[in-house]
CSV table of C-alpha atoms and ligand atoms in Angstrom, one decimal:
chain,number,residue,atom,x,y,z
A,21,MET,CA,34.0,-1.5,0.9
A,22,LYS,CA,31.5,-1.5,-2.1
A,23,VAL,CA,27.9,-3.5,-1.9
A,24,LEU,CA,25.8,-4.2,-4.8
A,25,VAL,CA,21.8,-4.7,-4.7
A,26,ILE,CA,19.3,-6.5,-6.5
A,27,GLY,CA,16.4,-5.4,-7.0
A,28,ASN,CA,14.0,-2.0,-8.0
A,29,GLY,CA,11.7,-1.5,-5.5
A,30,GLY,CA,10.7,0.5,-2.8
A,31,ARG,CA,12.4,-1.7,-0.7
A,32,GLU,CA,15.7,-1.9,-2.4
A,33,HIS,CA,15.9,1.7,-1.8
A,34,ALA,CA,14.8,1.3,1.8
A,35,ILE,CA,18.4,-0.8,1.8
A,36,CYS,CA,20.5,1.5,0.1
A,37,TRP,CA,19.6,4.2,1.5
A,38,LYS,CA,19.9,2.5,4.8
A,39,LEU,CA,23.5,1.3,3.5
A,40,VAL,CA,25.1,4.9,2.5
A,41,GLN,CA,24.6,5.6,6.0
A,42,SER,CA,27.1,2.4,7.4
A,43,ARG,CA,30.3,4.1,7.7
A,44,GLN,CA,31.6,1.1,6.0
A,45,VAL,CA,30.2,1.4,3.0
A,46,ASP,CA,32.0,3.2,0.5
A,47,GLN,CA,29.8,2.5,-2.4
A,48,VAL,CA,26.4,1.0,-3.2
A,49,PHE,CA,25.7,-0.1,-6.7
A,50,CYS,CA,21.9,-1.2,-7.6
A,51,CYS,CA,21.0,-3.4,-10.0
A,52,ARG,CA,18.9,-1.9,-11.7
A,53,GLY,CA,17.4,0.9,-9.0
A,54,ASN,CA,15.1,3.3,-9.9
A,55,ALA,CA,15.2,7.7,-10.2
A,56,GLY,CA,15.2,7.1,-5.7
A,57,ILE,CA,17.5,5.0,-6.2
A,58,SER,CA,20.1,6.3,-8.4
A,59,GLU,CA,20.6,9.2,-6.3
A,60,VAL,CA,22.2,7.3,-3.1
A,61,ALA,CA,23.6,4.0,-5.2
A,62,GLU,CA,25.2,3.6,-8.6
A,63,CYS,CA,22.4,2.4,-11.2
A,64,VAL,CA,23.6,-0.9,-13.0
A,65,ASP,CA,21.6,-1.8,-16.3
A,66,ILE,CA,22.1,-6.0,-15.6
A,67,ASP,CA,19.5,-8.2,-15.9
A,68,MET,CA,18.7,-9.4,-12.3
A,69,ASN,CA,18.5,-13.5,-13.3
A,70,ASP,CA,21.9,-13.5,-15.4
A,71,PHE,CA,24.0,-15.0,-12.9
A,72,GLY,CA,26.8,-14.8,-15.4
A,73,SER,CA,26.9,-11.1,-15.9
A,74,LEU,CA,26.0,-10.5,-12.2
A,75,ILE,CA,29.0,-12.4,-11.1
A,76,ASN,CA,31.6,-10.9,-13.4
A,77,PHE,CA,30.6,-7.1,-12.2
A,78,VAL,CA,31.1,-8.1,-8.6
A,79,LYS,CA,34.5,-9.6,-9.2
A,80,TYR,CA,35.4,-6.7,-11.9
A,81,GLU,CA,34.6,-4.0,-9.1
A,82,TRP,CA,35.8,-5.8,-6.4
A,83,ILE,CA,32.3,-5.5,-4.7
A,84,ASP,CA,32.4,-6.8,-0.6
A,85,MET,CA,28.5,-8.1,-0.3
A,86,THR,CA,25.6,-8.3,-2.4
A,87,ILE,CA,22.5,-8.1,-1.1
A,88,VAL,CA,19.1,-9.7,-3.1
A,89,GLY,CA,15.7,-8.3,-2.5
A,90,PRO,CA,13.2,-9.8,-4.3
A,91,GLU,CA,11.8,-13.4,-4.3
A,92,ALA,CA,12.3,-14.5,-8.5
A,93,PRO,CA,16.9,-14.7,-8.0
A,94,LEU,CA,16.2,-16.5,-4.6
A,95,SER,CA,14.4,-18.7,-5.9
A,96,ARG,CA,16.5,-19.4,-9.0
A,97,GLY,CA,19.5,-19.9,-6.7
A,98,ILE,CA,21.8,-16.8,-6.7
A,99,VAL,CA,22.8,-17.2,-3.8
A,100,ASP,CA,24.2,-21.1,-4.7
A,101,ALA,CA,25.7,-19.4,-7.9
A,102,PHE,CA,27.3,-16.6,-5.8
A,103,GLU,CA,28.4,-18.9,-3.3
A,104,LYS,CA,30.0,-21.3,-5.6
A,105,GLU,CA,32.6,-18.6,-6.7
A,106,GLY,CA,33.3,-17.5,-3.9
A,107,ARG,CA,31.1,-14.5,-3.1
A,108,ARG,CA,29.3,-13.2,-0.4
A,109,ILE,CA,25.8,-12.9,-1.1
A,110,MET,CA,23.0,-12.2,1.6
A,111,GLY,CA,20.1,-14.9,1.1
A,112,PRO,CA,18.8,-18.1,1.5
A,113,VAL,CA,20.1,-20.9,-0.8
A,114,ARG,CA,17.6,-22.1,-3.5
A,115,ALA,CA,16.6,-25.4,-1.5
A,116,ALA,CA,16.1,-22.9,1.3
A,117,ALA,CA,13.9,-20.2,-0.9
A,118,ARG,CA,10.8,-23.2,-1.3
A,119,LEU,CA,9.5,-22.0,1.6
A,120,GLU,CA,8.8,-19.3,-0.6
A,121,SER,CA,8.9,-20.2,-3.9
A,122,SER,CA,7.1,-24.1,-3.1
A,123,LYS,CA,3.5,-23.6,-1.4
A,124,VAL,CA,3.3,-27.3,-1.1
A,125,PHE,CA,7.0,-27.6,0.4
A,126,SER,CA,5.9,-25.0,2.7
A,127,LYS,CA,3.0,-26.7,4.0
A,128,ASP,CA,4.1,-30.2,4.3
A,129,PHE,CA,7.5,-28.6,6.0
A,130,MET,CA,5.1,-26.9,8.4
A,131,ARG,CA,3.3,-29.6,8.9
A,132,LYS,CA,6.2,-32.0,9.6
A,133,PHE,CA,7.4,-29.7,11.7
A,134,ASN,CA,4.4,-28.8,13.6
A,135,ILE,CA,4.2,-25.2,12.9
A,136,PRO,CA,0.8,-24.0,13.3
A,137,THR,CA,-1.0,-23.2,10.1
A,138,ALA,CA,-4.2,-23.4,8.2
A,139,GLY,CA,-5.5,-27.4,7.5
A,140,TYR,CA,-4.9,-27.9,3.8
A,141,LYS,CA,-5.1,-30.5,0.7
A,142,VAL,CA,-2.3,-30.6,-1.9
A,143,PHE,CA,-4.1,-31.3,-5.6
A,144,SER,CA,-2.8,-31.9,-9.3
A,145,SER,CA,-5.9,-32.8,-10.5
A,146,TYR,CA,-8.7,-30.3,-11.4
A,147,ASN,CA,-11.3,-32.4,-10.8
A,148,GLN,CA,-10.0,-33.5,-7.4
A,149,ALA,CA,-10.2,-30.0,-6.7
A,150,GLU,CA,-13.2,-29.7,-7.6
A,151,ASP,CA,-15.3,-32.3,-5.8
A,152,TYR,CA,-12.7,-31.4,-2.9
A,153,VAL,CA,-14.1,-27.8,-2.9
A,154,ARG,CA,-17.9,-28.7,-2.9
A,155,MET,CA,-16.9,-31.4,-0.5
A,156,LYS,CA,-15.9,-28.3,1.8
A,157,GLY,CA,-17.6,-25.3,1.3
A,158,SER,CA,-16.8,-21.8,2.0
A,159,PRO,CA,-15.0,-19.9,3.0
A,160,ILE,CA,-12.3,-21.7,1.7
A,161,VAL,CA,-8.3,-20.8,0.1
A,162,ILE,CA,-7.1,-21.6,-2.9
A,163,LYS,CA,-3.2,-21.3,-3.7
A,164,ALA,CA,-0.9,-21.6,-6.4
A,165,ASP,CA,2.0,-23.4,-6.2
A,166,GLY,CA,4.4,-21.6,-7.8
A,167,LEU,CA,5.4,-17.4,-7.8
A,168,ALA,CA,2.6,-15.9,-9.1
A,169,ALA,CA,3.9,-12.2,-8.4
A,170,GLY,CA,1.3,-11.9,-5.1
A,171,LYS,CA,-1.6,-13.3,-7.0
A,172,GLY,CA,-2.1,-16.9,-6.8
A,173,VAL,CA,-4.3,-16.6,-3.8
A,174,ILE,CA,-8.1,-16.4,-3.6
A,175,VAL,CA,-9.4,-16.2,-0.6
A,176,ALA,CA,-13.3,-17.3,-1.7
A,177,GLY,CA,-16.3,-16.4,-0.1
A,178,THR,CA,-18.5,-18.8,-2.1
A,179,VAL,CA,-17.6,-22.1,-3.4
A,180,ASP,CA,-18.2,-20.9,-7.5
A,181,ASP,CA,-15.3,-18.2,-6.5
A,182,ALA,CA,-13.7,-21.1,-5.2
A,183,ILE,CA,-14.5,-23.0,-8.7
A,184,SER,CA,-13.3,-20.5,-10.9
A,185,GLY,CA,-10.2,-19.4,-8.7
A,186,ILE,CA,-9.0,-23.0,-9.8
A,187,ARG,CA,-10.2,-22.8,-13.5
A,188,HIS,CA,-7.9,-19.7,-13.8
A,189,ILE,CA,-5.0,-21.3,-11.7
A,190,MET,CA,-5.4,-25.1,-13.7
A,191,LYS,CA,-6.9,-24.7,-16.3
A,192,ASP,CA,-6.1,-21.6,-17.7
A,193,ARG,CA,-2.4,-21.1,-16.6
A,194,ALA,CA,-3.0,-18.1,-15.1
A,195,PHE,CA,0.8,-18.5,-13.6
A,196,GLY,CA,1.9,-21.4,-16.1
A,197,ASP,CA,3.5,-24.4,-14.3
A,198,ALA,CA,3.1,-22.0,-11.1
A,199,GLY,CA,-0.3,-23.6,-11.3
A,200,ASN,CA,0.3,-27.5,-11.9
A,201,ARG,CA,-0.8,-27.9,-8.4
A,202,VAL,CA,-3.1,-26.3,-6.2
A,203,VAL,CA,-3.6,-25.9,-2.3
A,204,ILE,CA,-6.7,-25.6,-0.9
A,205,GLU,CA,-6.9,-24.5,2.8
A,206,ASP,CA,-8.9,-23.6,5.2
A,207,CYS,CA,-10.0,-20.1,6.1
A,208,LEU,CA,-8.4,-18.5,9.1
A,209,PHE,CA,-10.0,-15.4,10.9
A,210,GLY,CA,-7.7,-12.7,12.9
A,211,GLU,CA,-5.5,-9.7,12.2
A,212,GLU,CA,-2.7,-10.6,9.8
A,213,VAL,CA,0.7,-9.6,10.8
A,214,SER,CA,4.0,-9.4,8.9
A,215,TYR,CA,7.0,-10.7,11.6
A,216,MET,CA,10.7,-10.7,10.0
A,217,VAL,CA,13.7,-12.3,11.1
A,218,PHE,CA,18.1,-12.1,10.1
A,219,THR,CA,19.4,-15.5,11.1
A,220,ASP,CA,22.4,-17.3,9.8
A,221,GLY,CA,21.3,-20.2,10.3
A,222,ASP,CA,21.5,-20.7,13.9
A,223,THR,CA,21.2,-17.3,15.6
A,224,ILE,CA,18.2,-15.6,14.9
A,225,LEU,CA,17.3,-11.7,15.6
A,226,PRO,CA,14.5,-10.7,15.2
A,227,MET,CA,13.1,-7.8,13.6
A,228,VAL,CA,10.2,-5.0,14.7
A,229,SER,CA,7.2,-6.0,14.3
A,230,SER,CA,4.8,-4.5,11.4
A,231,GLN,CA,1.5,-4.7,9.1
A,232,ASP,CA,1.2,-4.5,5.7
A,233,HIS,CA,-2.2,-3.2,3.3
A,234,LYS,CA,-2.5,-5.7,1.3
A,235,ARG,CA,-5.9,-4.2,-0.6
A,236,ILE,CA,-5.9,-1.3,-3.1
A,237,TYR,CA,-8.8,0.6,-1.1
A,238,ASP,CA,-9.4,1.6,2.6
A,239,ASN,CA,-11.1,-0.5,4.3
A,240,ASP,CA,-9.3,-3.8,2.9
A,241,ARG,CA,-11.8,-3.8,-0.4
A,242,GLY,CA,-10.8,-4.5,-3.7
A,243,PRO,CA,-8.0,-6.8,-4.9
A,244,ASN,CA,-4.7,-7.7,-3.6
A,245,THR,CA,-1.6,-5.8,-4.5
A,246,GLY,CA,1.8,-5.8,-3.8
A,247,GLY,CA,0.8,-4.0,-0.7
A,248,MET,CA,-0.8,0.0,-0.3
A,249,GLY,CA,1.4,0.6,2.5
A,250,ALA,CA,2.8,-0.4,6.0
A,251,TYR,CA,3.6,0.7,9.7
A,252,SER,CA,5.7,-0.8,12.6
A,253,PRO,CA,4.8,-1.6,15.7
A,254,ALA,CA,2.0,-3.5,15.1
A,255,PRO,CA,0.1,-3.1,18.6
A,256,VAL,CA,-1.1,-6.7,18.3
A,257,VAL,CA,1.9,-8.2,18.4
A,258,THR,CA,2.5,-8.2,22.4
A,259,PRO,CA,5.6,-9.4,23.7
A,260,GLU,CA,3.9,-12.8,24.8
A,261,ILE,CA,3.1,-12.8,21.4
A,262,GLU,CA,6.4,-12.3,19.9
A,263,LYS,CA,8.0,-15.4,22.1
A,264,GLN,CA,4.5,-17.3,20.8
A,265,ILE,CA,6.1,-16.5,17.0
A,266,MET,CA,9.7,-17.8,18.1
A,267,ASN,CA,9.1,-20.7,19.7
A,268,THR,CA,6.5,-21.9,17.6
A,269,VAL,CA,7.9,-20.4,14.3
A,270,MET,CA,11.1,-18.8,13.7
A,271,LEU,CA,13.0,-21.6,15.9
A,272,PRO,CA,10.5,-24.7,14.2
A,273,VAL,CA,12.0,-23.5,10.7
A,274,ILE,CA,15.6,-22.7,10.9
A,275,ASN,CA,15.7,-25.9,13.0
A,276,GLY,CA,13.9,-28.0,10.5
A,277,MET,CA,16.1,-27.1,7.2
A,278,LYS,CA,19.0,-28.0,9.1
A,279,LYS,CA,17.3,-31.6,9.7
A,280,GLU,CA,16.5,-31.3,6.1
A,281,GLY,CA,20.5,-30.6,5.7
A,282,ILE,CA,20.1,-27.0,4.8
A,283,LYS,CA,21.5,-24.0,6.9
A,284,TYR,CA,18.4,-21.2,6.3
A,285,LYS,CA,20.7,-18.0,6.0
A,286,GLY,CA,19.7,-14.2,5.3
A,287,ILE,CA,16.4,-13.4,6.3
A,288,LEU,CA,12.8,-15.3,7.3
A,289,TYR,CA,9.5,-13.4,6.9
A,290,ALA,CA,6.2,-14.5,9.1
A,291,GLY,CA,2.8,-13.7,6.8
A,292,LEU,CA,0.7,-14.7,10.0
A,293,MET,CA,-3.0,-14.5,11.1
A,294,ILE,CA,-3.0,-13.6,15.2
A,295,ARG,CA,-5.9,-15.1,16.3
A,296,ASP,CA,-7.1,-15.7,20.4
A,297,GLY,CA,-3.0,-15.1,20.9
A,298,ASN,CA,-2.3,-17.7,19.0
A,299,PRO,CA,0.2,-16.7,15.5
A,300,TYR,CA,-0.8,-19.4,12.4
A,301,VAL,CA,1.4,-18.8,9.3
A,302,LEU,CA,-0.6,-17.7,6.2
A,303,GLU,CA,3.0,-17.9,4.1
A,304,PHE,CA,7.0,-17.4,4.3
A,305,ASN,CA,8.7,-15.4,2.0
A,306,CYS,CA,12.7,-15.5,1.9
A,307,ARG,CA,13.4,-12.1,1.8
A,308,LEU,CA,12.5,-8.4,3.0
A,309,GLY,CA,8.7,-7.4,2.7
A,310,ASP,CA,8.0,-4.6,0.2
A,311,PRO,CA,6.6,-2.3,1.7
A,312,GLU,CA,7.4,-3.5,5.6
A,313,THR,CA,11.0,-2.6,4.9
A,314,GLN,CA,10.6,0.7,4.5
A,315,PRO,CA,9.0,1.6,8.1
A,316,VAL,CA,11.3,-1.7,9.9
A,317,LEU,CA,14.8,0.5,8.4
A,318,MET,CA,13.6,3.7,9.3
A,319,ARG,CA,13.6,3.1,13.0
A,320,MET,CA,16.9,0.4,12.6
A,321,ASP,CA,19.8,2.4,14.6
A,322,SER,CA,22.1,-0.8,13.8
A,323,ASP,CA,24.9,-0.9,11.3
A,324,LEU,CA,22.8,-3.4,8.3
A,325,MET,CA,26.3,-4.1,6.4
A,326,ASN,CA,27.3,-5.9,10.2
A,327,ILE,CA,24.1,-7.7,10.1
A,328,ALA,CA,24.7,-9.3,6.4
A,329,PHE,CA,28.4,-10.2,7.4
A,330,GLY,CA,27.1,-11.2,10.0
A,331,ILE,CA,24.4,-13.3,8.2
A,332,THR,CA,27.4,-14.6,5.2
A,333,ASP,CA,29.4,-15.3,7.9
A,334,GLY,CA,27.7,-17.2,10.5
A,335,ARG,CA,28.5,-14.4,13.1
A,336,LEU,CA,25.1,-12.8,13.8
A,337,SER,CA,25.7,-13.7,17.2
A,338,GLU,CA,28.6,-11.4,17.9
A,339,THR,CA,25.4,-8.7,16.3
A,340,GLU,CA,23.2,-6.9,18.6
A,341,LEU,CA,19.9,-5.2,16.7
A,342,LYS,CA,19.2,-1.5,17.8
A,343,TRP,CA,15.7,-0.2,17.3
A,344,LYS,CA,13.8,3.6,18.0
A,345,ASP,CA,11.4,3.6,20.0
A,346,GLU,CA,9.4,6.2,17.5
A,347,ALA,CA,7.0,4.7,14.9
A,348,ALA,CA,7.5,4.7,11.2
A,349,VAL,CA,4.2,4.8,8.8
A,350,CYS,CA,4.8,4.1,5.3
A,351,ILE,CA,1.3,5.0,2.4
A,352,VAL,CA,1.8,3.7,-1.0
A,353,ILE,CA,1.1,6.0,-3.7
A,354,ALA,CA,0.1,4.3,-6.8
A,355,SER,CA,-0.6,4.5,-10.8
A,356,ASN,CA,-4.2,4.8,-11.9
A,357,GLY,CA,-5.1,0.8,-12.9
A,358,TYR,CA,-3.0,-0.6,-10.2
A,359,PRO,CA,-3.1,-3.3,-9.5
A,360,GLY,CA,-4.6,-3.9,-13.2
A,361,LYS,CA,-3.0,-2.5,-16.3
A,362,TYR,CA,-1.9,1.1,-15.1
A,363,ASP,CA,0.0,4.7,-16.7
A,364,LYS,CA,3.3,5.1,-17.1
A,365,GLY,CA,5.1,8.5,-18.3
A,366,ARG,CA,3.4,10.5,-15.6
A,367,ILE,CA,5.3,13.2,-13.7
A,368,ILE,CA,5.9,13.7,-10.2
A,369,THR,CA,6.4,16.8,-8.6
A,370,GLY,CA,6.6,18.0,-5.5
A,371,MET,CA,8.7,15.8,-3.8
A,372,GLU,CA,12.1,17.8,-3.8
A,373,ASP,CA,10.8,20.1,-0.9
A,374,LEU,CA,10.3,17.1,1.4
A,375,LYS,CA,14.0,16.3,0.7
A,376,LYS,CA,14.5,19.2,3.6
A,377,GLU,CA,11.9,17.6,6.3
A,378,LYS,CA,13.0,16.1,8.9
A,379,ASP,CA,11.8,12.5,9.8
A,380,VAL,CA,10.3,12.0,6.1
A,381,ILE,CA,11.6,9.9,3.2
A,382,VAL,CA,10.6,9.1,0.1
A,383,PHE,CA,11.5,5.9,-1.1
A,384,HIS,CA,11.1,5.1,-4.9
A,385,ALA,CA,8.9,2.0,-6.3
A,386,GLY,CA,8.1,2.6,-9.6
A,387,THR,CA,10.3,6.1,-11.1
A,388,SER,CA,12.4,6.9,-14.2
A,389,PHE,CA,13.5,9.8,-15.4
A,390,ASN,CA,12.1,11.3,-18.6
A,391,GLU,CA,14.6,12.6,-21.3
A,392,GLU,CA,14.0,15.7,-19.7
A,393,ASP,CA,15.7,14.4,-16.8
A,394,LYS,CA,12.4,14.9,-14.8
A,395,VAL,CA,11.2,12.3,-12.0
A,396,ILE,CA,8.4,10.4,-14.0
A,397,THR,CA,6.3,7.2,-12.9
A,398,SER,CA,6.9,3.9,-14.7
A,399,GLY,CA,5.9,1.0,-12.1
A,400,GLY,CA,2.1,0.0,-10.3
A,401,ARG,CA,3.6,1.3,-7.0
A,402,VAL,CA,5.3,4.5,-7.6
A,403,LEU,CA,6.3,6.0,-4.4
A,404,GLY,CA,6.0,4.6,-0.6
A,405,VAL,CA,6.0,8.0,1.9
A,406,THR,CA,7.3,6.7,4.7
A,407,ALA,CA,7.8,9.4,8.2
A,408,LEU,CA,8.9,8.6,12.0
A,409,GLY,CA,6.9,10.1,14.8
A,410,LYS,CA,7.0,9.5,18.7
A,411,ASP,CA,3.7,7.1,17.9
A,412,LEU,CA,1.8,5.6,15.1
A,413,LYS,CA,-0.4,8.7,15.4
A,414,GLU,CA,2.4,11.3,14.8
A,415,ALA,CA,4.2,9.3,11.9
A,416,LYS,CA,1.0,9.0,10.0
A,417,GLU,CA,0.0,12.3,10.2
A,418,LYS,CA,3.7,13.3,9.4
A,419,ALA,CA,3.1,10.8,6.1
A,420,TYR,CA,-0.1,11.7,5.1
A,421,LYS,CA,1.0,15.4,5.7
A,422,SER,CA,4.4,14.6,2.8
A,423,VAL,CA,1.6,12.2,0.9
A,424,ASN,CA,-0.6,15.5,0.4
A,425,ARG,CA,2.4,17.7,-1.4
A,426,ILE,CA,3.2,15.4,-3.7
A,427,HIS,CA,1.7,14.8,-7.3
A,428,PHE,CA,1.0,13.2,-10.4
A,429,GLU,CA,-1.9,12.3,-12.9
A,430,GLY,CA,-3.7,10.0,-11.6
A,431,MET,CA,-2.9,8.6,-8.6
A,432,HIS,CA,-4.5,6.6,-5.8
A,433,PHE,CA,-3.2,6.0,-1.5
A,434,ARG,CA,-5.1,4.3,0.9
A,435,LYS,CA,-6.4,7.2,3.8
A,436,ASP,CA,-6.7,4.5,6.2
A,437,ILE,CA,-2.9,3.1,6.7
A,438,ALA,CA,-2.2,2.3,10.4
A,439,ASP,CA,-6.0,3.2,11.3
A,440,LYS,CA,-6.3,-0.2,12.1
A,441,ALA,CA,-3.8,-0.5,15.7
A,442,LEU,CA,-5.0,3.5,16.2
A,443,ASN,CA,-8.6,1.9,16.2
A,444,ARG,CA,-7.9,-0.5,18.4
B,103,AMP,P1,-0.2,-15.5,1.0
B,103,AMP,O1,0.7,-14.9,0.0
B,103,AMP,O2,-0.3,-16.7,1.0
B,103,AMP,O3,0.4,-14.8,2.3
B,103,AMP,O4,-2.1,-15.2,0.6
B,103,AMP,C1,-1.9,-13.6,0.2
B,103,AMP,C2,-3.2,-13.2,0.7
B,103,AMP,O5,-4.4,-14.1,1.4
B,103,AMP,C3,-2.6,-13.0,2.7
B,103,AMP,O6,-2.2,-11.8,2.9
B,103,AMP,C4,-4.0,-13.7,3.3
B,103,AMP,O7,-4.7,-12.2,3.5
B,103,AMP,C5,-4.9,-13.7,2.8
B,103,AMP,N1,-4.7,-15.2,3.4
B,103,AMP,C6,-3.9,-16.3,2.7
B,103,AMP,N2,-3.9,-17.9,3.7
B,103,AMP,C7,-5.1,-17.7,4.2
B,103,AMP,C8,-5.7,-18.2,4.5
B,103,AMP,N3,-5.6,-19.7,5.8
B,103,AMP,N4,-7.1,-17.4,5.8
B,103,AMP,C9,-7.3,-16.4,5.5
B,103,AMP,N5,-6.7,-15.8,4.7
B,103,AMP,C10,-6.0,-16.2,3.8
B,104,LIG,N1,4.0,-7.1,1.0
B,104,LIG,C1,4.6,-8.2,0.9
B,104,LIG,C2,5.2,-9.2,0.8
B,104,LIG,O1,6.7,-8.2,0.8
B,104,LIG,O2,5.0,-9.8,0.3
């Protein structure tokens, strides 16, 4: 069978890496891929938002399954376009992807179906938003309604910061139309986790828990990034909390969608705050997390292709998920300057030797080749060095030992990934 993966980051490298292990898979294509992905898949140079060209490619190559990595094509309706042409594709339709692409939709949906989340109000007027923040005080959270590449959320410690956040979104229009409305929400405290499930719209199969590290510097300091590292499992998610997440979050979403006339298929990712043993939803994503996918898929013992077919064909109930007992830790190595303007074109060394390491995979995110075919940096997040170990401590040690063998000019990584779990 042939499969096409859409995307070019560490998450997509992990998906491709997992797919080539499936006995059912003969060939993996990736649009557009990166240097690491090109070692396991054939990279295809098509714009991921050009659905017409993608569908032509899928027809021409007789591709059996397409798996979508990032949110942008999902929010633009790639699944609707493929399904109209009778093509199998794993992901939610556009109307369902609004859970991620519109914070207003997502909050209103949670309110309607009684899903635990922070109290909030929606504003389309700058002046009213400012008045509300002055009335409420700080800390307070400001969110642009639409997609903003992870930069549309400001957790404001002071009223001034909150107001400058609203100005940035609504007046400076930093995210364009995505900032026509803002959600202003109460600040939640607790421990954050990522919880992802596969669903065909009826059956829900949970993945193992994981935890991301959003800030650029150690001890959660500095600006937010796409994620600087992740580990799995997240010990804060006890079996009891897992039950609660399923009963108070995942099931109500899938059932609520049904009531709205929408079958939610694909991945549902809840970013949660756990406080006093209760989960509260910070956000939903309609895709796998990056970098959470890297440790989670390293722990998966099931065939990802079976799961994909279970989802697209509504047969997920016949599929079983198996996980390794081992833990996994992923350390992201970023370019100098990230998450701001960053360097590109730096030659990366030290990765070749790591291919011999058992239990360590260097997933590529922002990499490409130079004219001499050397692997160079081409993005903000460059690599996700991921290791399996008998527990988080061992996985962390293996991951950092490997990170220390890699080099490129200006490389930056956090030194405290998984410490939160280890110091509990
Ligand atoms: P989001 O994209 O909505 O997940 O927001 C990005 C990050 O902002 C989250 O991962 C949290 O760290 C933080 N955040 C979002 N909403 C809240 C909230 N209500 N209270 C505290 N922190 C929040
Ligand atoms: N790591 C956070 C996300 O994928 O949204």
